[in-house]
C-alpha atoms as a PDB file:
ATOM      1  CA  MET A   1       0.108   0.003  -0.304  1.00  0.00           C
ATOM      2  CA  ALA A   2       2.541   2.406   0.670  1.00  0.00           C
ATOM      3  CA  ASN A   3       4.239   1.865  -2.543  1.00  0.00           C
ATOM      4  CA  VAL A   4       0.900   2.792  -4.153  1.00  0.00           C
ATOM      5  CA  PHE A   5       0.994   6.204  -2.320  1.00  0.00           C
ATOM      6  CA  ALA A   6       4.578   7.097  -2.915  1.00  0.00           C
ATOM      7  CA  SER A   7       3.949   6.270  -6.708  1.00  0.00           C
ATOM      8  CA  MET A   8       1.297   8.447  -6.375  1.00  0.00           C
ATOM      9  CA  LEU A   9       3.371  11.648  -5.151  1.00  0.00           C
ATOM     10  CA  LEU A  10       5.165  11.065  -8.224  1.00  0.00           C
ATOM     11  CA  ILE A  11       2.781  11.340 -10.449  1.00  0.00           C
ATOM     12  CA  TYR A  12       1.634  14.355  -8.943  1.00  0.00           C
ATOM     13  CA  PRO A  13       4.644  16.667 -10.807  1.00  0.00           C
ATOM     14  CA  ALA A  14       4.022  15.279 -14.116  1.00  0.00           C
ATOM     15  CA  GLU A  15      -0.021  15.810 -14.109  1.00  0.00           C
ATOM     16  CA  ILE A  16       0.559  19.334 -12.124  1.00  0.00           C
ATOM     17  CA  GLU A  17       2.905  20.050 -15.572  1.00  0.00           C
ATOM     18  CA  ARG A  18       0.311  18.841 -18.241  1.00  0.00           C
ATOM     19  CA  VAL A  19      -2.210  20.723 -16.737  1.00  0.00           C
ATOM     20  CA  MET A  20      -0.319  23.954 -16.430  1.00  0.00           C
ATOM     21  CA  LYS A  21       0.620  23.530 -20.092  1.00  0.00           C
ATOM     22  CA  LYS A  22      -3.064  22.854 -20.880  1.00  0.00           C
ATOM     23  CA  VAL A  23      -4.129  26.064 -18.968  1.00  0.00           C
ATOM     24  CA  ASP A  24      -1.300  28.521 -20.986  1.00  0.00           C
ATOM     25  CA  GLU A  25      -2.676  26.557 -24.319  1.00  0.00           C
ATOM     26  CA  GLY A  26      -6.064  27.331 -23.059  1.00  0.00           C
ATOM     27  CA  VAL A  27      -5.395  31.004 -22.009  1.00  0.00           C
ATOM     28  CA  GLU A  28      -3.922  31.658 -24.975  1.00  0.00           C
ATOM     29  CA  LEU A  29      -6.861  30.199 -27.654  1.00  0.00           C
ATOM     30  CA  PHE A  30      -9.214  32.359 -25.117  1.00  0.00           C
ATOM     31  CA  ASP A  31      -7.301  35.695 -26.072  1.00  0.00           C
ATOM     32  CA  GLU A  32      -7.227  34.420 -29.794  1.00  0.00           C
ATOM     33  CA  ILE A  33     -11.286  33.784 -29.853  1.00  0.00           C
ATOM     34  CA  TRP A  34     -12.044  36.651 -27.567  1.00  0.00           C
ATOM     35  CA  GLU A  35     -10.271  38.662 -30.618  1.00  0.00           C
ATOM     36  CA  LYS A  36     -12.233  37.339 -33.001  1.00  0.00           C
ATOM     37  CA  VAL A  37     -15.732  37.793 -31.201  1.00  0.00           C
ATOM     38  CA  TYR A  38     -14.596  41.745 -30.953  1.00  0.00           C
ATOM     39  CA  SER A  39     -13.285  41.916 -34.542  1.00  0.00           C
ATOM     40  CA  ALA A  40     -16.133  39.656 -36.282  1.00  0.00           C
ATOM     41  CA  GLU A  41     -17.892  42.097 -38.727  1.00  0.00           C
ATOM     42  CA  GLN A  42     -21.411  39.880 -39.309  1.00  0.00           C
ATOM     43  CA  GLN A  43     -23.413  39.042 -36.006  1.00  0.00           C
ATOM     44  CA  ASN A  44     -23.754  35.343 -37.260  1.00  0.00           C
ATOM     45  CA  GLN A  45     -19.563  35.232 -37.228  1.00  0.00           C
ATOM     46  CA  LYS A  46     -19.860  36.839 -33.828  1.00  0.00           C
ATOM     47  CA  GLU A  47     -21.835  34.223 -32.295  1.00  0.00           C
ATOM     48  CA  LYS A  48     -19.896  31.236 -33.362  1.00  0.00           C
ATOM     49  CA  TYR A  49     -16.853  33.078 -32.014  1.00  0.00           C
ATOM     50  CA  GLU A  50     -19.201  33.258 -28.786  1.00  0.00           C
ATOM     51  CA  VAL A  51     -19.288  29.507 -28.707  1.00  0.00           C
ATOM     52  CA  GLU A  52     -16.333  28.934 -29.269  1.00  0.00           C
ATOM     53  CA  LEU A  53     -15.306  31.202 -26.364  1.00  0.00           C
ATOM     54  CA  LYS A  54     -17.581  29.381 -23.885  1.00  0.00           C
ATOM     55  CA  LYS A  55     -16.180  26.085 -24.648  1.00  0.00           C
ATOM     56  CA  GLU A  56     -13.129  27.220 -24.070  1.00  0.00           C
ATOM     57  CA  ILE A  57     -14.301  28.977 -20.747  1.00  0.00           C
ATOM     58  CA  LYS A  58     -15.438  25.700 -19.780  1.00  0.00           C
ATOM     59  CA  LYS A  59     -12.200  23.793 -20.169  1.00  0.00           C
ATOM     60  CA  LEU A  60     -10.269  26.556 -18.227  1.00  0.00           C
ATOM     61  CA  GLN A  61     -13.096  25.826 -15.304  1.00  0.00           C
ATOM     62  CA  ARG A  62     -12.360  22.304 -15.499  1.00  0.00           C
ATOM     63  CA  LEU A  63      -8.741  22.835 -15.240  1.00  0.00           C
ATOM     64  CA  ARG A  64      -9.028  25.751 -12.420  1.00  0.00           C
ATOM     65  CA  ASP A  65     -11.295  22.900 -10.374  1.00  0.00           C
ATOM     66  CA  GLN A  66      -7.881  20.349 -10.901  1.00  0.00           C
ATOM     67  CA  ILE A  67      -5.720  23.103  -9.732  1.00  0.00           C
ATOM     68  CA  LYS A  68      -7.907  24.125  -6.473  1.00  0.00           C
ATOM     69  CA  THR A  69      -7.868  20.588  -5.706  1.00  0.00           C
ATOM     70  CA  TRP A  70      -3.875  20.344  -5.796  1.00  0.00           C
ATOM     71  CA  ILE A  71      -3.725  23.629  -3.697  1.00  0.00           C
ATOM     72  CA  GLY A  72      -5.851  22.433  -1.117  1.00  0.00           C
ATOM     73  CA  SER A  73      -3.680  19.103  -0.977  1.00  0.00           C
ATOM     74  CA  SER A  74      -1.362  18.774   1.885  1.00  0.00           C
ATOM     75  CA  GLU A  75       1.031  16.509  -0.639  1.00  0.00           C
ATOM     76  CA  VAL A  76       1.743  19.557  -3.074  1.00  0.00           C
ATOM     77  CA  LYS A  77       4.288  21.966  -1.536  1.00  0.00           C
ATOM     78  CA  ASP A  78       4.728  24.469  -4.160  1.00  0.00           C
ATOM     79  CA  LYS A  79       1.671  26.032  -4.505  1.00  0.00           C
ATOM     80  CA  ASP A  80       2.545  29.451  -5.798  1.00  0.00           C
ATOM     81  CA  SER A  81       2.382  28.889  -9.444  1.00  0.00           C
ATOM     82  CA  LEU A  82      -0.993  26.889  -9.250  1.00  0.00           C
ATOM     83  CA  ILE A  83      -2.495  29.807  -7.667  1.00  0.00           C
ATOM     84  CA  ASP A  84      -0.972  32.325 -10.219  1.00  0.00           C
ATOM     85  CA  ALA A  85      -2.702  29.799 -12.609  1.00  0.00           C
ATOM     86  CA  ARG A  86      -5.961  29.718 -10.655  1.00  0.00           C
ATOM     87  CA  LYS A  87      -6.019  33.539 -10.534  1.00  0.00           C
ATOM     88  CA  LEU A  88      -5.023  33.923 -14.252  1.00  0.00           C
ATOM     89  CA  ILE A  89      -8.454  31.603 -15.142  1.00  0.00           C
ATOM     90  CA  GLU A  90     -10.309  33.744 -12.610  1.00  0.00           C
ATOM     91  CA  THR A  91      -9.676  36.860 -14.610  1.00  0.00           C
ATOM     92  CA  LYS A  92     -10.420  34.811 -17.934  1.00  0.00           C
ATOM     93  CA  MET A  93     -13.905  34.084 -16.275  1.00  0.00           C
ATOM     94  CA  GLU A  94     -14.323  37.667 -15.797  1.00  0.00           C
ATOM     95  CA  GLN A  95     -13.510  38.505 -18.981  1.00  0.00           C
ATOM     96  CA  PHE A  96     -16.087  36.205 -20.066  1.00  0.00           C
ATOM     97  CA  LYS A  97     -18.528  37.706 -18.402  1.00  0.00           C
ATOM     98  CA  VAL A  98     -18.407  40.630 -20.209  1.00  0.00           C
ATOM     99  CA  CYS A  99     -18.997  38.844 -23.247  1.00  0.00           C
ATOM    100  CA  GLU A 100     -22.043  36.654 -22.374  1.00  0.00           C
END
């Protein structure tokens, strides 16, 4: 049993790194879609991009939930980058509310 627990701890850094990369990619994509929403000339284009934006914010929210779990875990020691990522996602969530 102890070996299983120890191996779980070793998974965290790789899993955290994977999620952090997804956050970076998701935020970049969100910003690109955001620009498209506000530069769209036709209403149907704008609505299409708004749907894409909503999908992306949902992905970021799921990542945020995972990050919040890690922040609350005593097994994860370095939480600064996690807290920064959570705040960045929350900033994008506030930005999305403007679009809704």
